[in-house]
PDB file of C-alpha atoms in Angstrom:
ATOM      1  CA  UNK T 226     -54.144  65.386 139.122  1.00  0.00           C
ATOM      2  CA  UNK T 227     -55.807  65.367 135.970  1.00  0.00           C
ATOM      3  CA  UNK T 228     -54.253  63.489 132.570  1.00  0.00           C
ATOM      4  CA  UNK T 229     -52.692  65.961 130.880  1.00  0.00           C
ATOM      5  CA  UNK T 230     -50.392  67.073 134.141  1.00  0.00           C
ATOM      6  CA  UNK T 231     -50.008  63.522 134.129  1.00  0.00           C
ATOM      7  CA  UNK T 232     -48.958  62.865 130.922  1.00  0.00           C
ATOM      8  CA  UNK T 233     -46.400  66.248 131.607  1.00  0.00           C
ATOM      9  CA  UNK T 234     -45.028  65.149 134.354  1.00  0.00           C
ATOM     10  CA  UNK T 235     -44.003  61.571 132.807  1.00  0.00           C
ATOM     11  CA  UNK T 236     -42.452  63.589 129.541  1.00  0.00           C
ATOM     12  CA  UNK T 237     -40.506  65.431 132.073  1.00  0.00           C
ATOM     13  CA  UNK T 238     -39.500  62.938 134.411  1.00  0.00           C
ATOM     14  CA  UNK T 239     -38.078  60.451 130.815  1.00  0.00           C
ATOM     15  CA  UNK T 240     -36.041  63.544 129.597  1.00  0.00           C
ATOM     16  CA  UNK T 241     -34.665  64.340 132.742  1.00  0.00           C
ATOM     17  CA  UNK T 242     -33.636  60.726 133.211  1.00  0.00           C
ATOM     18  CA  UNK T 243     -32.537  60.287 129.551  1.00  0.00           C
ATOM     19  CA  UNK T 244     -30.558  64.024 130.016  1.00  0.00           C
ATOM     20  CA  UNK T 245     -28.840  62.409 133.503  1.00  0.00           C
ATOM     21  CA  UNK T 246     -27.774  58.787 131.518  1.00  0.00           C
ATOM     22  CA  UNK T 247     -26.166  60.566 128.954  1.00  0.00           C
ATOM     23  CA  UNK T 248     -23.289  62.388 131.415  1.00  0.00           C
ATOM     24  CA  UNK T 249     -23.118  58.786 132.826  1.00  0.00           C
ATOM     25  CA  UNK T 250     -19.801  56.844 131.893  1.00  0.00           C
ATOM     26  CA  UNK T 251     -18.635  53.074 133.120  1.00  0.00           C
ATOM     27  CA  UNK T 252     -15.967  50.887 132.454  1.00  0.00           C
ATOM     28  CA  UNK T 253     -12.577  49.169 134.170  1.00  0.00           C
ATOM     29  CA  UNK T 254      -9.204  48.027 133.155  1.00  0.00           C
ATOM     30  CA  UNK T 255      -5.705  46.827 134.559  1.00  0.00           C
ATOM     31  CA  UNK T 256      -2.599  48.080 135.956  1.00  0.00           C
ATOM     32  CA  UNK T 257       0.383  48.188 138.223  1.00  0.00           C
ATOM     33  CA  UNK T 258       0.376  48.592 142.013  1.00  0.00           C
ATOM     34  CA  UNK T 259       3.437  49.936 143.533  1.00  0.00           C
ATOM     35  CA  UNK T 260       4.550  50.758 147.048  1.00  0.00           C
ATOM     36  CA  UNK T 261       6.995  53.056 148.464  1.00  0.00           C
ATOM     37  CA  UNK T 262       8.095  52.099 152.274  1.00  0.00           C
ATOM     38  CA  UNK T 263      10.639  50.889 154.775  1.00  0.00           C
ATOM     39  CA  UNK T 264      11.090  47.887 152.062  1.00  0.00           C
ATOM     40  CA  UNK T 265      10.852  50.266 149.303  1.00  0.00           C
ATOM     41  CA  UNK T 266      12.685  53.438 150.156  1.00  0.00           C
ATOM     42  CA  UNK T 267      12.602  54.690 146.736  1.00  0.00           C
ATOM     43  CA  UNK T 268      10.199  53.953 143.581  1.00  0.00           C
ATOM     44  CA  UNK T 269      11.448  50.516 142.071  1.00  0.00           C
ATOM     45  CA  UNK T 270       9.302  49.359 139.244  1.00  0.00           C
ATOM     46  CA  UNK T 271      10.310  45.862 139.612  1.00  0.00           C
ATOM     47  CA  UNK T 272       8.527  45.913 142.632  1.00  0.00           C
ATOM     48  CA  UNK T 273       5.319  46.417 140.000  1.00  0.00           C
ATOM     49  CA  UNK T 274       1.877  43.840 140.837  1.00  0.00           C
ATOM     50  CA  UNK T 275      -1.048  43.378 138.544  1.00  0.00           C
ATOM     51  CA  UNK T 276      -4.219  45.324 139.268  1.00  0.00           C
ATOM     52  CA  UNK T 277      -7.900  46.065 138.448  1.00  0.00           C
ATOM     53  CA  UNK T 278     -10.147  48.600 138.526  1.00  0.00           C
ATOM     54  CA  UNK T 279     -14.209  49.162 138.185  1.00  0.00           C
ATOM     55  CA  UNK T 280     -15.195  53.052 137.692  1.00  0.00           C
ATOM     56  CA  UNK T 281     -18.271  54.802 137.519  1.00  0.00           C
ATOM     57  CA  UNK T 282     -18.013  58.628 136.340  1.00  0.00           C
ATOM     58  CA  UNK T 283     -20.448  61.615 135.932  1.00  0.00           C
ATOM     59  CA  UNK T 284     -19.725  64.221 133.709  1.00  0.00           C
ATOM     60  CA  UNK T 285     -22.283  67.289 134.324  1.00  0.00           C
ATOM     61  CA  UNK T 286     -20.161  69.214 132.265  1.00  0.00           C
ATOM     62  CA  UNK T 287     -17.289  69.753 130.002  1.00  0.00           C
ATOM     63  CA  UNK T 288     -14.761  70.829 132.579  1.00  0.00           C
ATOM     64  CA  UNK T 289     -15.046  68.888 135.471  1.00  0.00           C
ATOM     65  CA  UNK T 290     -16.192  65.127 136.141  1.00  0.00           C
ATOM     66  CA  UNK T 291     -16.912  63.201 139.394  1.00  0.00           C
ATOM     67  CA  UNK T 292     -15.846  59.635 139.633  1.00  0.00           C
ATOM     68  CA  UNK T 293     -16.276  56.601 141.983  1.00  0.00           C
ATOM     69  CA  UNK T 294     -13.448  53.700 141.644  1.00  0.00           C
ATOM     70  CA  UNK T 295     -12.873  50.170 143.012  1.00  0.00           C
ATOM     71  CA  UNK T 296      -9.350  48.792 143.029  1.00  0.00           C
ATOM     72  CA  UNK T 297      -7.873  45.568 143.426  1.00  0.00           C
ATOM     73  CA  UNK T 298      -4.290  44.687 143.791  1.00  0.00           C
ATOM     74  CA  UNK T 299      -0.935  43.456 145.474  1.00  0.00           C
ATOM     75  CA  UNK T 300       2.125  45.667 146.553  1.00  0.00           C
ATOM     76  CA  UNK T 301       5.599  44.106 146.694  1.00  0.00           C
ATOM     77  CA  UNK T 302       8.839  44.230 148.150  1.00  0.00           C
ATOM     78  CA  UNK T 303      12.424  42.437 148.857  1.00  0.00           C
ATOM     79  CA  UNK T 304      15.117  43.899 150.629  1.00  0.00           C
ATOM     80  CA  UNK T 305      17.894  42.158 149.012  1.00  0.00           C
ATOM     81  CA  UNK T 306      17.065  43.670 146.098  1.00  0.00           C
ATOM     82  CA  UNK T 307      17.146  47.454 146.999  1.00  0.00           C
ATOM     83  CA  UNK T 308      20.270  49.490 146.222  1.00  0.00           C
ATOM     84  CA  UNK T 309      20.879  50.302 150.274  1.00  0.00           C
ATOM     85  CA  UNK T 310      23.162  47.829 152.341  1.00  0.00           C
ATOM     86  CA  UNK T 311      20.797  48.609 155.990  1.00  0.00           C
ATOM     87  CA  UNK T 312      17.959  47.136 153.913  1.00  0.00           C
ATOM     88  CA  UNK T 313      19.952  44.522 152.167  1.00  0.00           C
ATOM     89  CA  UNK T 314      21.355  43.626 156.285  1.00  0.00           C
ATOM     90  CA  UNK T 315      17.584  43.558 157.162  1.00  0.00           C
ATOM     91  CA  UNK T 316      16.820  40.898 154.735  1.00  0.00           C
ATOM     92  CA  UNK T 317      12.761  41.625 155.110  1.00  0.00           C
ATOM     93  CA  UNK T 318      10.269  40.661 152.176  1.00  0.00           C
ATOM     94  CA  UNK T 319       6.686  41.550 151.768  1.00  0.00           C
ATOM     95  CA  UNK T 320       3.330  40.844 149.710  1.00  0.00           C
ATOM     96  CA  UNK T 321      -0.042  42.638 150.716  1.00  0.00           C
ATOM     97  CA  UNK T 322      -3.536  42.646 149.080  1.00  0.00           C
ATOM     98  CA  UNK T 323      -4.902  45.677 148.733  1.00  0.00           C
ATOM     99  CA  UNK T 324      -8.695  46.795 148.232  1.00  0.00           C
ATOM    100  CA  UNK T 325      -9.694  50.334 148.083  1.00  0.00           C
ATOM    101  CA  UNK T 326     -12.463  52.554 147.352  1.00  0.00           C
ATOM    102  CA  UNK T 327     -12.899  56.316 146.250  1.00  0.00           C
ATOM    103  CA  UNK T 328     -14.376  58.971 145.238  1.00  0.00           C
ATOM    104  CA  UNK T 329     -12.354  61.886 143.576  1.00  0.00           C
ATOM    105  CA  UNK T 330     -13.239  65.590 141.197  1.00  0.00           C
ATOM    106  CA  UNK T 331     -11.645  65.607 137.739  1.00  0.00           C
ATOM    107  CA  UNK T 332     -10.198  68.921 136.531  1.00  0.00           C
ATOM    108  CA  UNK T 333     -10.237  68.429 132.428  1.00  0.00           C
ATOM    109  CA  UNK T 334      -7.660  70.832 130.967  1.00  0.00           C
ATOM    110  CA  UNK T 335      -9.519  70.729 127.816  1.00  0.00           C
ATOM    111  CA  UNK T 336     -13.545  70.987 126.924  1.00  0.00           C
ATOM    112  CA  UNK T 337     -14.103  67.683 127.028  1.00  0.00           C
ATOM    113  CA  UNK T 338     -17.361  66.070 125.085  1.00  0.00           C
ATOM    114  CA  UNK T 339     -18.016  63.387 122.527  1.00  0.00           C
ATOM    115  CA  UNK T 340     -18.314  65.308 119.484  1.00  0.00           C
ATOM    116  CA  UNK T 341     -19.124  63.144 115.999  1.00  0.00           C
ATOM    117  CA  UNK T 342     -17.559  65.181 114.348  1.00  0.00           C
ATOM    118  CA  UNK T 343     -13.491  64.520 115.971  1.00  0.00           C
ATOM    119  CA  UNK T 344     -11.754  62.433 118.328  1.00  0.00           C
ATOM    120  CA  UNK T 345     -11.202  64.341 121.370  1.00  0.00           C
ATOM    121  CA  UNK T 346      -8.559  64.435 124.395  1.00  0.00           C
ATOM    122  CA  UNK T 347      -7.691  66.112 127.071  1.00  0.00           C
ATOM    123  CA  UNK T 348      -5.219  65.768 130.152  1.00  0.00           C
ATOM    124  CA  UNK T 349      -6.261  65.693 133.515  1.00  0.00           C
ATOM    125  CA  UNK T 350      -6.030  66.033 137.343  1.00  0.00           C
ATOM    126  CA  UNK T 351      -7.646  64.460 139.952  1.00  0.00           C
ATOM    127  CA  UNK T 352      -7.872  64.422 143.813  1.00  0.00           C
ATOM    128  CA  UNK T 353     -10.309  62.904 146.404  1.00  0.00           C
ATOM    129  CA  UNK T 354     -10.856  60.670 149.644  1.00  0.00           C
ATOM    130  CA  UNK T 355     -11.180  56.720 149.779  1.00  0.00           C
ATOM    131  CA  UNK T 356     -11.190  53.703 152.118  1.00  0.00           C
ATOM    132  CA  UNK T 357      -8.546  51.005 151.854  1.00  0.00           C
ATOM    133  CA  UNK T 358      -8.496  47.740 153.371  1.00  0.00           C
ATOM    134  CA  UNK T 359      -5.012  45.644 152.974  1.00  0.00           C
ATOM    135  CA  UNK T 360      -4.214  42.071 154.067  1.00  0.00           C
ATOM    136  CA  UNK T 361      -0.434  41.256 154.721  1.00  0.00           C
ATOM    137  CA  UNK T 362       0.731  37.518 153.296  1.00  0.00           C
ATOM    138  CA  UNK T 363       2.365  37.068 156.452  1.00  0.00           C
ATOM    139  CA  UNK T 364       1.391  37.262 160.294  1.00  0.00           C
ATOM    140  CA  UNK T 365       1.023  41.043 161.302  1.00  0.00           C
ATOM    141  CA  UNK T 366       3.754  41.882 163.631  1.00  0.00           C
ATOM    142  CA  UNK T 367       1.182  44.022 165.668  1.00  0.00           C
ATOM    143  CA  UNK T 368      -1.974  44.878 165.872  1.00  0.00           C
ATOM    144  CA  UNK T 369      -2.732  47.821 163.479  1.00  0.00           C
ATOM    145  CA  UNK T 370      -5.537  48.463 161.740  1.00  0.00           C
ATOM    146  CA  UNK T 371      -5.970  47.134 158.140  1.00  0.00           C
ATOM    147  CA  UNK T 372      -9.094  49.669 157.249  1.00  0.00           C
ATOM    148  CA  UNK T 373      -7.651  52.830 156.675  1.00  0.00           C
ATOM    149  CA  UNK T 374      -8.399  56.572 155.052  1.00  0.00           C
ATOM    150  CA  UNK T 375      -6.855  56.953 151.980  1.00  0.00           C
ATOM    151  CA  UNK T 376      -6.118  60.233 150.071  1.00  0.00           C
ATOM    152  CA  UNK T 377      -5.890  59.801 146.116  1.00  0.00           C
ATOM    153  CA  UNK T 378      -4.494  61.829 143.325  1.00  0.00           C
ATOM    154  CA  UNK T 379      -3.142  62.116 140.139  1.00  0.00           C
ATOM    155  CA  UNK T 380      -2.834  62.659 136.647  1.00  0.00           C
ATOM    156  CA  UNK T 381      -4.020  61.068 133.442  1.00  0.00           C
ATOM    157  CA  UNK T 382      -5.746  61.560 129.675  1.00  0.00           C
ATOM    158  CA  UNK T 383      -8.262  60.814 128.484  1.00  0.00           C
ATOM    159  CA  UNK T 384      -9.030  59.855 124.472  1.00  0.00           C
ATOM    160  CA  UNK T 385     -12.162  59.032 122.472  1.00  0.00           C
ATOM    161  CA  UNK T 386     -11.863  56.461 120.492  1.00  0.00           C
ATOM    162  CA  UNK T 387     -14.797  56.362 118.939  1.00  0.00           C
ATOM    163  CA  UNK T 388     -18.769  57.165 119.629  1.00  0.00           C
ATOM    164  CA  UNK T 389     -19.365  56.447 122.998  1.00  0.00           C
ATOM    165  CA  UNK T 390     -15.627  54.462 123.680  1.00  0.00           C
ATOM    166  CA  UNK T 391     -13.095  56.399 125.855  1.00  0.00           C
ATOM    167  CA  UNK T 392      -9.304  55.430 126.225  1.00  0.00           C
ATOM    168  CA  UNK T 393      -8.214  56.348 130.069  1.00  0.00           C
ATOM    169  CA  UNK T 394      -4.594  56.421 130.952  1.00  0.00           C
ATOM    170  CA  UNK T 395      -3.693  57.157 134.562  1.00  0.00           C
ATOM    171  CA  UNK T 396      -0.763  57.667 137.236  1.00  0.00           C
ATOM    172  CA  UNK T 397      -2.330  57.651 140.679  1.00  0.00           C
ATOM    173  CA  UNK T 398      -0.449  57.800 144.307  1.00  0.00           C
ATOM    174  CA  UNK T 399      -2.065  57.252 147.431  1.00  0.00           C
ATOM    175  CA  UNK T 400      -1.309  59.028 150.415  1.00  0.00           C
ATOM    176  CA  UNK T 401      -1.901  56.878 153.561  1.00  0.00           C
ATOM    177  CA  UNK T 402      -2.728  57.265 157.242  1.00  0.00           C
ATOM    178  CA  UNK T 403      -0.400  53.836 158.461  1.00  0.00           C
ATOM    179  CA  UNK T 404       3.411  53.058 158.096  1.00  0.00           C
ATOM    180  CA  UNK T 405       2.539  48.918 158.361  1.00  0.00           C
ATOM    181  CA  UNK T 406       1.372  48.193 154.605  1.00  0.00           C
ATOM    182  CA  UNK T 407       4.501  46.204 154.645  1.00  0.00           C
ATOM    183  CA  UNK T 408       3.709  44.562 157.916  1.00  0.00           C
ATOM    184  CA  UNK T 409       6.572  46.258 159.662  1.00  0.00           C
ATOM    185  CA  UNK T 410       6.138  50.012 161.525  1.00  0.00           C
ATOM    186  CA  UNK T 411       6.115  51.641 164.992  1.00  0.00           C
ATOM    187  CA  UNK T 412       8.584  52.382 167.318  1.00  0.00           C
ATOM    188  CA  UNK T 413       9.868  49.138 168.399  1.00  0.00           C
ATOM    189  CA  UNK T 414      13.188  49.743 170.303  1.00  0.00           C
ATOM    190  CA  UNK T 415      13.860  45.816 171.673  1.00  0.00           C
ATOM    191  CA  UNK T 416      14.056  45.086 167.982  1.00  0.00           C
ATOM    192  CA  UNK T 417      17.908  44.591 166.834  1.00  0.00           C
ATOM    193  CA  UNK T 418      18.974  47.676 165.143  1.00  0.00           C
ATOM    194  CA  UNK T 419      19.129  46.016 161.706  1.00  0.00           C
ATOM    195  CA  UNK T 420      15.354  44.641 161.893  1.00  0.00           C
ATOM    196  CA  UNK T 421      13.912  48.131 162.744  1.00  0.00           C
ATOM    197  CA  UNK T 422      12.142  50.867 160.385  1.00  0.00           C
ATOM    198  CA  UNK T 423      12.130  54.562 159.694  1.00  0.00           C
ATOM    199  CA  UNK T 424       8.463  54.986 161.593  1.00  0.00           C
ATOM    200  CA  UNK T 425       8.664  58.250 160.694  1.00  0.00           C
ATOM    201  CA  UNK T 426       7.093  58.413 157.667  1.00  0.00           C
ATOM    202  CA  UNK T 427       4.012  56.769 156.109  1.00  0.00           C
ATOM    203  CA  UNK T 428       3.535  53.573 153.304  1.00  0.00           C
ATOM    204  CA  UNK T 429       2.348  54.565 150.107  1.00  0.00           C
ATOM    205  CA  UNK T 430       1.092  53.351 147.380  1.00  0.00           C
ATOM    206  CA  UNK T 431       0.801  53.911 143.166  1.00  0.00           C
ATOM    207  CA  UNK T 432      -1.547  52.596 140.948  1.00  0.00           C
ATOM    208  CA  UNK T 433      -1.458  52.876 137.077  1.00  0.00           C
ATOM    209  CA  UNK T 434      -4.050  51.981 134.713  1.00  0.00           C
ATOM    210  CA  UNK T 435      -4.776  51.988 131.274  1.00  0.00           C
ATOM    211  CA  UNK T 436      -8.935  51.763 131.389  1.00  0.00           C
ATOM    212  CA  UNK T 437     -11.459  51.415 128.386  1.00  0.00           C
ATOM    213  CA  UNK T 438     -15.118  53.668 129.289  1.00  0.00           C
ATOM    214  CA  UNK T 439     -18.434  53.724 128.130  1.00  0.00           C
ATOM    215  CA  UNK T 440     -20.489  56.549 127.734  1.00  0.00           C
ATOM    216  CA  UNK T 441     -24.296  56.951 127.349  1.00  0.00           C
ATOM    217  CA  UNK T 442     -24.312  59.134 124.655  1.00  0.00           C
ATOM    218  CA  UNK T 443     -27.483  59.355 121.796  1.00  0.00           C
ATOM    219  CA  UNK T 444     -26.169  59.752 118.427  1.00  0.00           C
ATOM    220  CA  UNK T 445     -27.903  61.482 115.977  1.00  0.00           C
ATOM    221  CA  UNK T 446     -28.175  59.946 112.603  1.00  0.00           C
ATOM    222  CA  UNK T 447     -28.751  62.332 109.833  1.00  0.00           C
ATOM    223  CA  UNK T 448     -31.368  61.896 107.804  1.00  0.00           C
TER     224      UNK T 448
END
């Protein structure tokens, strides 16, 4: 290979790279993990525990985004203090750690793309797949699995700030493949009637965040 097709190839190879780091975007930020179960038969914000989040996101174009998260968190929930008297008889209480990972597609809404010129927005959708690994505070009652598939979606917006600093607000639920995230599920008939579940549905879980991005954008100065 002589020099020059050298030299070509190594122009190339930098703008390509510096073309793929600018629809790069990182950041993280907190939120609230909820749960909706057996303990939880409705959506109780009280029930709310602090959480975190890492995310990595590539934007190839205005419309659509991919995105890879890490979340870390607690779900919640007391009998005695849910509106119902059979869970109020039942008297259970829960705590569980949660970790989970995913990858989801962004729909934007809007064209969304730094601009110097305005502060942009837009709303958006997302959906995708994800592991999640949970560790009940108390001794599991069987033996289930704690690594499970988890299926994410939601809404949120997104707002520039300024330059390369995004505002992310977000409303997530996540559909899961196991009814014990509150450490009590399955059919268990020599349980008294009071201590038993409705195994027929699945735990979920909710996670919103309010996350802070950075994008590796090159601004042009004007001269």
């Amino acid at each position: 290979m002589t020099l020059s097709k050298k030299f070509f190839l190594l122009v190339f190879s930098l703008t390509s790279l510096n073309t793929f780091a600018q629809k790069i975007e990182i950041g993280g930020g907190l939120g609230a993990m909820n749960y909706k179960g057996d303990i939880s038969p409705n959506f109780y914000p009280a029930f709310a525990r602090l959480g975190g989040n890492l995310l990595f996101r590539y934007n190839p174009n205005k419309i659509v985004s991919f995105r890879t998260n890490l979340v870390l968190g607690s779900i919640y929930g007391d009998d005695s203090k849910v509106d119902d008297s059979f869970n109020q008889l039942r008297g259970k209480t829960f705590k569980t750690s949660i970790n989970e990972l995913n990858v989801v597609t962004e729909y934007n809404f809007f064209d969304y793309k730094y601009n110097r010129y305005h502060k942009d927005w837009t709303p958006y959708v997302f959906g995708g797949v994800g592991l999640m690994s949970f560790s009940p505070r108390d001794e599991k009652t069987s033996d289930y699995k704690t690594l499970q598939v988890v299926i994410p979606f939601g809404i949120g917006i997104k707002y520039n700030v300024t330059g390369p600093l995004d505002i992310n607000v977000e409303f997530g639920t996540r559909k899961t493949f196991t009814d014990y995230l509150d450490n009590l599920g399955g059919d268990n008939p020599a349980l008294p009637k009071n201590q038993q579940n409705d195994y027929s549905r699945s735990d979920m879980y909710y996670y919103t965040s309010l996350s802070l991005t950075y994008k590796f954008i090159k601004v042009y100065c004007p001269k």
